[in-house]
Amino acid sequence: MPASITFRHIQPFEAIEARIRKDAAKLECFYDRIMSCPVVAESPHRHHYKGRPDRVRIDLTAPNGELVVKRDPPEHQTHENISVVIWDAFDAAKCKLQDYACLPRHETKTFVSSKRKATKVSKPVLSD
């Protein structure tokens, strides 16, 4: 599953791109049915902050839904190194993906009551 990477207001360094691709490939260890993994790394164009409030967004598409991970630092907190933000975003994506992989994939489930009558209950598919 190749990750598509977009840089906004950040110089696209090969080291950053390689780190994102490596971390995206590791996500397949936790759920092997990921269909796409677009990643956006950006630094908003604001001159009144010292440093850059770097942000990373990961959109994971799976057969039954989509998981979105956004890492926005608090308003006056900055990260000097985008690697910290990338690590934090992929760590959160790993946790969400592990939870997603453990969810049952059945939209309806049949229960048998004490009167031996089958009842169908609709169960929504969870997407985060």
JSON list of N, CA, C and O in Angstrom, two decimals, residues 43-96:
[
{"chain": "A", "resi": 43, "resn": "SER", "atom": "N", "xyz": [2.53, 23.22, 7.19]},
{"chain": "A", "resi": 43, "resn": "SER", "atom": "CA", "xyz": [2.85, 24.27, 8.14]},
{"chain": "A", "resi": 43, "resn": "SER", "atom": "C", "xyz": [2.05, 25.50, 7.72]},
{"chain": "A", "resi": 43, "resn": "SER", "atom": "O", "xyz": [2.31, 26.06, 6.67]},
{"chain": "A", "resi": 44, "resn": "PRO", "atom": "N", "xyz": [1.05, 25.89, 8.51]},
{"chain": "A", "resi": 44, "resn": "PRO", "atom": "CA", "xyz": [0.25, 27.05, 8.12]},
{"chain": "A", "resi": 44, "resn": "PRO", "atom": "C", "xyz": [1.11, 28.29, 7.96]},
{"chain": "A", "resi": 44, "resn": "PRO", "atom": "O", "xyz": [2.11, 28.47, 8.64]},
{"chain": "A", "resi": 45, "resn": "HIS", "atom": "N", "xyz": [0.71, 29.13, 7.07]},
{"chain": "A", "resi": 45, "resn": "HIS", "atom": "CA", "xyz": [1.47, 30.35, 6.76]},
{"chain": "A", "resi": 45, "resn": "HIS", "atom": "C", "xyz": [1.13, 31.42, 7.79]},
{"chain": "A", "resi": 45, "resn": "HIS", "atom": "O", "xyz": [0.21, 32.21, 7.62]},
{"chain": "A", "resi": 46, "resn": "ARG", "atom": "N", "xyz": [1.85, 31.41, 8.90]},
{"chain": "A", "resi": 46, "resn": "ARG", "atom": "CA", "xyz": [1.64, 32.39, 9.96]},
{"chain": "A", "resi": 46, "resn": "ARG", "atom": "C", "xyz": [2.99, 32.93, 10.39]},
{"chain": "A", "resi": 46, "resn": "ARG", "atom": "O", "xyz": [3.86, 32.18, 10.80]},
{"chain": "A", "resi": 47, "resn": "HIS", "atom": "N", "xyz": [3.14, 34.21, 10.37]},
{"chain": "A", "resi": 47, "resn": "HIS", "atom": "CA", "xyz": [4.43, 34.81, 10.71]},
{"chain": "A", "resi": 47, "resn": "HIS", "atom": "C", "xyz": [4.54, 35.20, 12.17]},
{"chain": "A", "resi": 47, "resn": "HIS", "atom": "O", "xyz": [5.63, 35.47, 12.65]},
{"chain": "A", "resi": 48, "resn": "HIS", "atom": "N", "xyz": [3.43, 35.26, 12.91]},
{"chain": "A", "resi": 48, "resn": "HIS", "atom": "CA", "xyz": [3.51, 35.76, 14.27]},
{"chain": "A", "resi": 48, "resn": "HIS", "atom": "C", "xyz": [3.88, 34.68, 15.29]},
{"chain": "A", "resi": 48, "resn": "HIS", "atom": "O", "xyz": [3.99, 34.97, 16.47]},
{"chain": "A", "resi": 49, "resn": "TYR", "atom": "N", "xyz": [4.11, 33.45, 14.88]},
{"chain": "A", "resi": 49, "resn": "TYR", "atom": "CA", "xyz": [4.58, 32.41, 15.78]},
{"chain": "A", "resi": 49, "resn": "TYR", "atom": "C", "xyz": [6.07, 32.23, 15.60]},
{"chain": "A", "resi": 49, "resn": "TYR", "atom": "O", "xyz": [6.61, 32.35, 14.51]},
{"chain": "A", "resi": 50, "resn": "LYS", "atom": "N", "xyz": [6.73, 31.89, 16.71]},
{"chain": "A", "resi": 50, "resn": "LYS", "atom": "CA", "xyz": [8.12, 31.50, 16.61]},
{"chain": "A", "resi": 50, "resn": "LYS", "atom": "C", "xyz": [8.13, 30.02, 16.26]},
{"chain": "A", "resi": 50, "resn": "LYS", "atom": "O", "xyz": [7.45, 29.22, 16.88]},
{"chain": "A", "resi": 51, "resn": "GLY", "atom": "N", "xyz": [8.85, 29.64, 15.27]},
{"chain": "A", "resi": 51, "resn": "GLY", "atom": "CA", "xyz": [8.82, 28.26, 14.81]},
{"chain": "A", "resi": 51, "resn": "GLY", "atom": "C", "xyz": [7.61, 28.05, 13.91]},
{"chain": "A", "resi": 51, "resn": "GLY", "atom": "O", "xyz": [6.97, 28.97, 13.47]},
{"chain": "A", "resi": 52, "resn": "ARG", "atom": "N", "xyz": [7.31, 26.78, 13.66]},
{"chain": "A", "resi": 52, "resn": "ARG", "atom": "CA", "xyz": [6.15, 26.46, 12.81]},
{"chain": "A", "resi": 52, "resn": "ARG", "atom": "C", "xyz": [5.22, 25.53, 13.56]},
{"chain": "A", "resi": 52, "resn": "ARG", "atom": "O", "xyz": [5.66, 24.52, 14.10]},
{"chain": "A", "resi": 53, "resn": "PRO", "atom": "N", "xyz": [3.95, 25.82, 13.55]},
{"chain": "A", "resi": 53, "resn": "PRO", "atom": "CA", "xyz": [3.02, 24.84, 14.13]},
{"chain": "A", "resi": 53, "resn": "PRO", "atom": "C", "xyz": [2.70, 23.75, 13.11]},
{"chain": "A", "resi": 53, "resn": "PRO", "atom": "O", "xyz": [1.67, 23.78, 12.45]},
{"chain": "A", "resi": 54, "resn": "ASP", "atom": "N", "xyz": [3.62, 22.82, 12.92]},
{"chain": "A", "resi": 54, "resn": "ASP", "atom": "CA", "xyz": [3.46, 21.77, 11.92]},
{"chain": "A", "resi": 54, "resn": "ASP", "atom": "C", "xyz": [2.26, 20.89, 12.23]},
{"chain": "A", "resi": 54, "resn": "ASP", "atom": "O", "xyz": [1.95, 20.62, 13.40]},
{"chain": "A", "resi": 55, "resn": "ARG", "atom": "N", "xyz": [1.59, 20.45, 11.17]},
{"chain": "A", "resi": 55, "resn": "ARG", "atom": "CA", "xyz": [0.43, 19.57, 11.31]},
{"chain": "A", "resi": 55, "resn": "ARG", "atom": "C", "xyz": [0.58, 18.41, 10.35]},
{"chain": "A", "resi": 55, "resn": "ARG", "atom": "O", "xyz": [1.13, 18.55, 9.27]},
{"chain": "A", "resi": 56, "resn": "VAL", "atom": "N", "xyz": [0.02, 17.28, 10.75]},
{"chain": "A", "resi": 56, "resn": "VAL", "atom": "CA", "xyz": [0.01, 16.08, 9.91]},
{"chain": "A", "resi": 56, "resn": "VAL", "atom": "C", "xyz": [-1.39, 15.49, 9.96]},
{"chain": "A", "resi": 56, "resn": "VAL", "atom": "O", "xyz": [-2.00, 15.41, 11.02]},
{"chain": "A", "resi": 57, "resn": "ARG", "atom": "N", "xyz": [-1.90, 15.10, 8.79]},
{"chain": "A", "resi": 57, "resn": "ARG", "atom": "CA", "xyz": [-3.20, 14.45, 8.68]},
{"chain": "A", "resi": 57, "resn": "ARG", "atom": "C", "xyz": [-3.01, 13.16, 7.91]},
{"chain": "A", "resi": 57, "resn": "ARG", "atom": "O", "xyz": [-2.40, 13.14, 6.84]},
{"chain": "A", "resi": 58, "resn": "ILE", "atom": "N", "xyz": [-3.57, 12.07, 8.45]},
{"chain": "A", "resi": 58, "resn": "ILE", "atom": "CA", "xyz": [-3.49, 10.75, 7.82]},
{"chain": "A", "resi": 58, "resn": "ILE", "atom": "C", "xyz": [-4.92, 10.26, 7.61]},
{"chain": "A", "resi": 58, "resn": "ILE", "atom": "O", "xyz": [-5.70, 10.21, 8.55]},
{"chain": "A", "resi": 59, "resn": "ASP", "atom": "N", "xyz": [-5.26, 9.93, 6.37]},
{"chain": "A", "resi": 59, "resn": "ASP", "atom": "CA", "xyz": [-6.58, 9.37, 6.04]},
{"chain": "A", "resi": 59, "resn": "ASP", "atom": "C", "xyz": [-6.38, 7.92, 5.62]},
{"chain": "A", "resi": 59, "resn": "ASP", "atom": "O", "xyz": [-5.88, 7.65, 4.54]},
{"chain": "A", "resi": 60, "resn": "LEU", "atom": "N", "xyz": [-6.80, 7.01, 6.48]},
{"chain": "A", "resi": 60, "resn": "LEU", "atom": "CA", "xyz": [-6.68, 5.58, 6.18]},
{"chain": "A", "resi": 60, "resn": "LEU", "atom": "C", "xyz": [-8.01, 5.07, 5.66]},
{"chain": "A", "resi": 60, "resn": "LEU", "atom": "O", "xyz": [-9.03, 5.22, 6.32]},
{"chain": "A", "resi": 61, "resn": "THR", "atom": "N", "xyz": [-8.01, 4.49, 4.47]},
{"chain": "A", "resi": 61, "resn": "THR", "atom": "CA", "xyz": [-9.23, 3.93, 3.90]},
{"chain": "A", "resi": 61, "resn": "THR", "atom": "C", "xyz": [-9.15, 2.41, 3.99]},
{"chain": "A", "resi": 61, "resn": "THR", "atom": "O", "xyz": [-8.19, 1.80, 3.54]},
{"chain": "A", "resi": 62, "resn": "ALA", "atom": "N", "xyz": [-10.20, 1.85, 4.62]},
{"chain": "A", "resi": 62, "resn": "ALA", "atom": "CA", "xyz": [-10.32, 0.40, 4.77]},
{"chain": "A", "resi": 62, "resn": "ALA", "atom": "C", "xyz": [-11.60, -0.03, 4.06]},
{"chain": "A", "resi": 62, "resn": "ALA", "atom": "O", "xyz": [-12.41, 0.82, 3.68]},
{"chain": "A", "resi": 63, "resn": "PRO", "atom": "N", "xyz": [-11.81, -1.33, 3.87]},
{"chain": "A", "resi": 63, "resn": "PRO", "atom": "CA", "xyz": [-13.00, -1.78, 3.15]},
{"chain": "A", "resi": 63, "resn": "PRO", "atom": "C", "xyz": [-14.33, -1.30, 3.75]},
{"chain": "A", "resi": 63, "resn": "PRO", "atom": "O", "xyz": [-15.26, -1.04, 3.03]},
{"chain": "A", "resi": 64, "resn": "ASN", "atom": "N", "xyz": [-14.42, -1.17, 5.06]},
{"chain": "A", "resi": 64, "resn": "ASN", "atom": "CA", "xyz": [-15.68, -0.79, 5.69]},
{"chain": "A", "resi": 64, "resn": "ASN", "atom": "C", "xyz": [-15.70, 0.61, 6.29]},
{"chain": "A", "resi": 64, "resn": "ASN", "atom": "O", "xyz": [-16.56, 0.92, 7.09]},
{"chain": "A", "resi": 65, "resn": "GLY", "atom": "N", "xyz": [-14.75, 1.45, 5.95]},
{"chain": "A", "resi": 65, "resn": "GLY", "atom": "CA", "xyz": [-14.76, 2.79, 6.52]},
{"chain": "A", "resi": 65, "resn": "GLY", "atom": "C", "xyz": [-13.46, 3.53, 6.33]},
{"chain": "A", "resi": 65, "resn": "GLY", "atom": "O", "xyz": [-12.56, 3.07, 5.63]},
{"chain": "A", "resi": 66, "resn": "GLU", "atom": "N", "xyz": [-13.38, 4.66, 6.99]},
{"chain": "A", "resi": 66, "resn": "GLU", "atom": "CA", "xyz": [-12.21, 5.51, 6.89]},
{"chain": "A", "resi": 66, "resn": "GLU", "atom": "C", "xyz": [-11.83, 5.98, 8.28]},
{"chain": "A", "resi": 66, "resn": "GLU", "atom": "O", "xyz": [-12.69, 6.33, 9.09]},
{"chain": "A", "resi": 67, "resn": "LEU", "atom": "N", "xyz": [-10.55, 5.98, 8.56]},
{"chain": "A", "resi": 67, "resn": "LEU", "atom": "CA", "xyz": [-10.01, 6.49, 9.82]},
{"chain": "A", "resi": 67, "resn": "LEU", "atom": "C", "xyz": [-9.22, 7.74, 9.51]},
{"chain": "A", "resi": 67, "resn": "LEU", "atom": "O", "xyz": [-8.37, 7.73, 8.61]},
{"chain": "A", "resi": 68, "resn": "VAL", "atom": "N", "xyz": [-9.47, 8.79, 10.25]},
{"chain": "A", "resi": 68, "resn": "VAL", "atom": "CA", "xyz": [-8.77, 10.05, 10.04]},
{"chain": "A", "resi": 68, "resn": "VAL", "atom": "C", "xyz": [-8.02, 10.40, 11.32]},
{"chain": "A", "resi": 68, "resn": "VAL", "atom": "O", "xyz": [-8.58, 10.41, 12.40]},
{"chain": "A", "resi": 69, "resn": "VAL", "atom": "N", "xyz": [-6.73, 10.68, 11.16]},
{"chain": "A", "resi": 69, "resn": "VAL", "atom": "CA", "xyz": [-5.90, 11.09, 12.28]},
{"chain": "A", "resi": 69, "resn": "VAL", "atom": "C", "xyz": [-5.34, 12.47, 11.95]},
{"chain": "A", "resi": 69, "resn": "VAL", "atom": "O", "xyz": [-4.71, 12.66, 10.91]},
{"chain": "A", "resi": 70, "resn": "LYS", "atom": "N", "xyz": [-5.60, 13.42, 12.84]},
{"chain": "A", "resi": 70, "resn": "LYS", "atom": "CA", "xyz": [-5.07, 14.77, 12.67]},
{"chain": "A", "resi": 70, "resn": "LYS", "atom": "C", "xyz": [-4.24, 15.11, 13.89]},
{"chain": "A", "resi": 70, "resn": "LYS", "atom": "O", "xyz": [-4.68, 14.88, 15.01]},
{"chain": "A", "resi": 71, "resn": "ARG", "atom": "N", "xyz": [-3.10, 15.65, 13.67]},
{"chain": "A", "resi": 71, "resn": "ARG", "atom": "CA", "xyz": [-2.26, 16.09, 14.76]},
{"chain": "A", "resi": 71, "resn": "ARG", "atom": "C", "xyz": [-2.00, 17.58, 14.58]},
{"chain": "A", "resi": 71, "resn": "ARG", "atom": "O", "xyz": [-1.15, 18.00, 13.81]},
{"chain": "A", "resi": 72, "resn": "ASP", "atom": "N", "xyz": [-2.78, 18.38, 15.32]},
{"chain": "A", "resi": 72, "resn": "ASP", "atom": "CA", "xyz": [-2.61, 19.82, 15.35]},
{"chain": "A", "resi": 72, "resn": "ASP", "atom": "C", "xyz": [-2.10, 20.19, 16.73]},
{"chain": "A", "resi": 72, "resn": "ASP", "atom": "O", "xyz": [-2.74, 19.87, 17.73]},
{"chain": "A", "resi": 73, "resn": "PRO", "atom": "N", "xyz": [-0.97, 20.87, 16.81]},
{"chain": "A", "resi": 73, "resn": "PRO", "atom": "CA", "xyz": [-0.50, 21.27, 18.13]},
{"chain": "A", "resi": 73, "resn": "PRO", "atom": "C", "xyz": [-1.39, 22.36, 18.69]},
{"chain": "A", "resi": 73, "resn": "PRO", "atom": "O", "xyz": [-2.06, 23.07, 17.95]},
{"chain": "A", "resi": 74, "resn": "PRO", "atom": "N", "xyz": [-1.46, 22.50, 20.03]},
{"chain": "A", "resi": 74, "resn": "PRO", "atom": "CA", "xyz": [-2.21, 23.61, 20.61]},
{"chain": "A", "resi": 74, "resn": "PRO", "atom": "C", "xyz": [-1.73, 24.94, 20.05]},
{"chain": "A", "resi": 74, "resn": "PRO", "atom": "O", "xyz": [-0.61, 25.05, 19.53]},
{"chain": "A", "resi": 75, "resn": "GLU", "atom": "N", "xyz": [-2.55, 25.97, 20.15]},
{"chain": "A", "resi": 75, "resn": "GLU", "atom": "CA", "xyz": [-2.32, 27.21, 19.42]},
{"chain": "A", "resi": 75, "resn": "GLU", "atom": "C", "xyz": [-0.93, 27.83, 19.60]},
{"chain": "A", "resi": 75, "resn": "GLU", "atom": "O", "xyz": [-0.32, 28.27, 18.66]},
{"chain": "A", "resi": 76, "resn": "HIS", "atom": "N", "xyz": [-0.42, 27.86, 20.81]},
{"chain": "A", "resi": 76, "resn": "HIS", "atom": "CA", "xyz": [0.88, 28.53, 21.01]},
{"chain": "A", "resi": 76, "resn": "HIS", "atom": "C", "xyz": [2.02, 27.54, 21.25]},
{"chain": "A", "resi": 76, "resn": "HIS", "atom": "O", "xyz": [3.07, 27.90, 21.71]},
{"chain": "A", "resi": 77, "resn": "GLN", "atom": "N", "xyz": [1.80, 26.30, 20.90]},
{"chain": "A", "resi": 77, "resn": "GLN", "atom": "CA", "xyz": [2.85, 25.29, 21.01]},
{"chain": "A", "resi": 77, "resn": "GLN", "atom": "C", "xyz": [3.38, 24.98, 19.63]},
{"chain": "A", "resi": 77, "resn": "GLN", "atom": "O", "xyz": [2.62, 24.78, 18.69]},
{"chain": "A", "resi": 78, "resn": "THR", "atom": "N", "xyz": [4.66, 24.97, 19.49]},
{"chain": "A", "resi": 78, "resn": "THR", "atom": "CA", "xyz": [5.26, 24.65, 18.20]},
{"chain": "A", "resi": 78, "resn": "THR", "atom": "C", "xyz": [6.22, 23.47, 18.35]},
{"chain": "A", "resi": 78, "resn": "THR", "atom": "O", "xyz": [6.74, 23.21, 19.43]},
{"chain": "A", "resi": 79, "resn": "HIS", "atom": "N", "xyz": [6.42, 22.77, 17.28]},
{"chain": "A", "resi": 79, "resn": "HIS", "atom": "CA", "xyz": [7.42, 21.71, 17.22]},
{"chain": "A", "resi": 79, "resn": "HIS", "atom": "C", "xyz": [8.52, 22.20, 16.30]},
{"chain": "A", "resi": 79, "resn": "HIS", "atom": "O", "xyz": [8.27, 22.60, 15.18]},
{"chain": "A", "resi": 80, "resn": "GLU", "atom": "N", "xyz": [9.72, 22.19, 16.79]},
{"chain": "A", "resi": 80, "resn": "GLU", "atom": "CA", "xyz": [10.83, 22.61, 15.95]},
{"chain": "A", "resi": 80, "resn": "GLU", "atom": "C", "xyz": [11.11, 21.60, 14.85]},
{"chain": "A", "resi": 80, "resn": "GLU", "atom": "O", "xyz": [11.60, 21.94, 13.81]},
{"chain": "A", "resi": 81, "resn": "ASN", "atom": "N", "xyz": [10.77, 20.36, 15.08]},
{"chain": "A", "resi": 81, "resn": "ASN", "atom": "CA", "xyz": [11.09, 19.30, 14.14]},
{"chain": "A", "resi": 81, "resn": "ASN", "atom": "C", "xyz": [9.80, 18.58, 13.72]},
{"chain": "A", "resi": 81, "resn": "ASN", "atom": "O", "xyz": [9.07, 18.08, 14.57]},
{"chain": "A", "resi": 82, "resn": "ILE", "atom": "N", "xyz": [9.54, 18.52, 12.44]},
{"chain": "A", "resi": 82, "resn": "ILE", "atom": "CA", "xyz": [8.32, 17.87, 11.96]},
{"chain": "A", "resi": 82, "resn": "ILE", "atom": "C", "xyz": [8.34, 16.36, 12.23]},
{"chain": "A", "resi": 82, "resn": "ILE", "atom": "O", "xyz": [7.29, 15.73, 12.29]},
{"chain": "A", "resi": 83, "resn": "SER", "atom": "N", "xyz": [9.50, 15.79, 12.45]},
{"chain": "A", "resi": 83, "resn": "SER", "atom": "CA", "xyz": [9.58, 14.36, 12.77]},
{"chain": "A", "resi": 83, "resn": "SER", "atom": "C", "xyz": [8.79, 14.01, 14.02]},
{"chain": "A", "resi": 83, "resn": "SER", "atom": "O", "xyz": [8.21, 12.93, 14.11]},
{"chain": "A", "resi": 84, "resn": "VAL", "atom": "N", "xyz": [8.76, 14.93, 14.99]},
{"chain": "A", "resi": 84, "resn": "VAL", "atom": "CA", "xyz": [8.00, 14.70, 16.22]},
{"chain": "A", "resi": 84, "resn": "VAL", "atom": "C", "xyz": [6.51, 14.61, 15.91]},
{"chain": "A", "resi": 84, "resn": "VAL", "atom": "O", "xyz": [5.80, 13.74, 16.41]},
{"chain": "A", "resi": 85, "resn": "VAL", "atom": "N", "xyz": [6.02, 15.49, 15.05]},
{"chain": "A", "resi": 85, "resn": "VAL", "atom": "CA", "xyz": [4.61, 15.51, 14.68]},
{"chain": "A", "resi": 85, "resn": "VAL", "atom": "C", "xyz": [4.27, 14.26, 13.87]},
{"chain": "A", "resi": 85, "resn": "VAL", "atom": "O", "xyz": [3.22, 13.65, 14.07]},
{"chain": "A", "resi": 86, "resn": "ILE", "atom": "N", "xyz": [5.15, 13.86, 12.97]},
{"chain": "A", "resi": 86, "resn": "ILE", "atom": "CA", "xyz": [4.94, 12.65, 12.16]},
{"chain": "A", "resi": 86, "resn": "ILE", "atom": "C", "xyz": [4.88, 11.43, 13.06]},
{"chain": "A", "resi": 86, "resn": "ILE", "atom": "O", "xyz": [3.98, 10.59, 12.94]},
{"chain": "A", "resi": 87, "resn": "TRP", "atom": "N", "xyz": [5.81, 11.32, 13.98]},
{"chain": "A", "resi": 87, "resn": "TRP", "atom": "CA", "xyz": [5.83, 10.18, 14.90]},
{"chain": "A", "resi": 87, "resn": "TRP", "atom": "C", "xyz": [4.54, 10.13, 15.71]},
{"chain": "A", "resi": 87, "resn": "TRP", "atom": "O", "xyz": [3.91, 9.07, 15.85]},
{"chain": "A", "resi": 88, "resn": "ASP", "atom": "N", "xyz": [4.11, 11.27, 16.24]},
{"chain": "A", "resi": 88, "resn": "ASP", "atom": "CA", "xyz": [2.89, 11.34, 17.05]},
{"chain": "A", "resi": 88, "resn": "ASP", "atom": "C", "xyz": [1.66, 10.95, 16.23]},
{"chain": "A", "resi": 88, "resn": "ASP", "atom": "O", "xyz": [0.79, 10.21, 16.70]},
{"chain": "A", "resi": 89, "resn": "ALA", "atom": "N", "xyz": [1.57, 11.41, 14.99]},
{"chain": "A", "resi": 89, "resn": "ALA", "atom": "CA", "xyz": [0.43, 11.10, 14.14]},
{"chain": "A", "resi": 89, "resn": "ALA", "atom": "C", "xyz": [0.37, 9.61, 13.80]},
{"chain": "A", "resi": 89, "resn": "ALA", "atom": "O", "xyz": [-0.70, 8.99, 13.86]},
{"chain": "A", "resi": 90, "resn": "PHE", "atom": "N", "xyz": [1.49, 9.02, 13.45]},
{"chain": "A", "resi": 90, "resn": "PHE", "atom": "CA", "xyz": [1.48, 7.60, 13.11]},
{"chain": "A", "resi": 90, "resn": "PHE", "atom": "C", "xyz": [1.29, 6.72, 14.33]},
{"chain": "A", "resi": 90, "resn": "PHE", "atom": "O", "xyz": [0.71, 5.64, 14.23]},
{"chain": "A", "resi": 91, "resn": "ASP", "atom": "N", "xyz": [1.73, 7.17, 15.50]},
{"chain": "A", "resi": 91, "resn": "ASP", "atom": "CA", "xyz": [1.46, 6.42, 16.72]},
{"chain": "A", "resi": 91, "resn": "ASP", "atom": "C", "xyz": [-0.04, 6.41, 17.01]},
{"chain": "A", "resi": 91, "resn": "ASP", "atom": "O", "xyz": [-0.61, 5.38, 17.37]},
{"chain": "A", "resi": 92, "resn": "ALA", "atom": "N", "xyz": [-0.71, 7.56, 16.83]},
{"chain": "A", "resi": 92, "resn": "ALA", "atom": "CA", "xyz": [-2.16, 7.63, 17.02]},
{"chain": "A", "resi": 92, "resn": "ALA", "atom": "C", "xyz": [-2.88, 6.79, 15.96]},
{"chain": "A", "resi": 92, "resn": "ALA", "atom": "O", "xyz": [-3.87, 6.12, 16.26]},
{"chain": "A", "resi": 93, "resn": "ALA", "atom": "N", "xyz": [-2.38, 6.80, 14.72]},
{"chain": "A", "resi": 93, "resn": "ALA", "atom": "CA", "xyz": [-2.98, 6.00, 13.66]},
{"chain": "A", "resi": 93, "resn": "ALA", "atom": "C", "xyz": [-2.86, 4.51, 13.98]},
{"chain": "A", "resi": 93, "resn": "ALA", "atom": "O", "xyz": [-3.80, 3.74, 13.74]},
{"chain": "A", "resi": 94, "resn": "LYS", "atom": "N", "xyz": [-1.74, 4.10, 14.52]},
{"chain": "A", "resi": 94, "resn": "LYS", "atom": "CA", "xyz": [-1.55, 2.70, 14.90]},
{"chain": "A", "resi": 94, "resn": "LYS", "atom": "C", "xyz": [-2.58, 2.29, 15.94]},
{"chain": "A", "resi": 94, "resn": "LYS", "atom": "O", "xyz": [-3.22, 1.23, 15.83]},
{"chain": "A", "resi": 95, "resn": "CYS", "atom": "N", "xyz": [-2.80, 3.13, 16.95]},
{"chain": "A", "resi": 95, "resn": "CYS", "atom": "CA", "xyz": [-3.77, 2.81, 18.00]},
{"chain": "A", "resi": 95, "resn": "CYS", "atom": "C", "xyz": [-5.19, 2.73, 17.45]},
{"chain": "A", "resi": 95, "resn": "CYS", "atom": "O", "xyz": [-5.93, 1.80, 17.77]},
{"chain": "A", "resi": 96, "resn": "LYS", "atom": "N", "xyz": [-5.56, 3.68, 16.60]},
{"chain": "A", "resi": 96, "resn": "LYS", "atom": "CA", "xyz": [-6.89, 3.66, 16.00]},
{"chain": "A", "resi": 96, "resn": "LYS", "atom": "C", "xyz": [-7.07, 2.44, 15.10]},
{"chain": "A", "resi": 96, "resn": "LYS", "atom": "O", "xyz": [-8.14, 1.83, 15.06]}
]
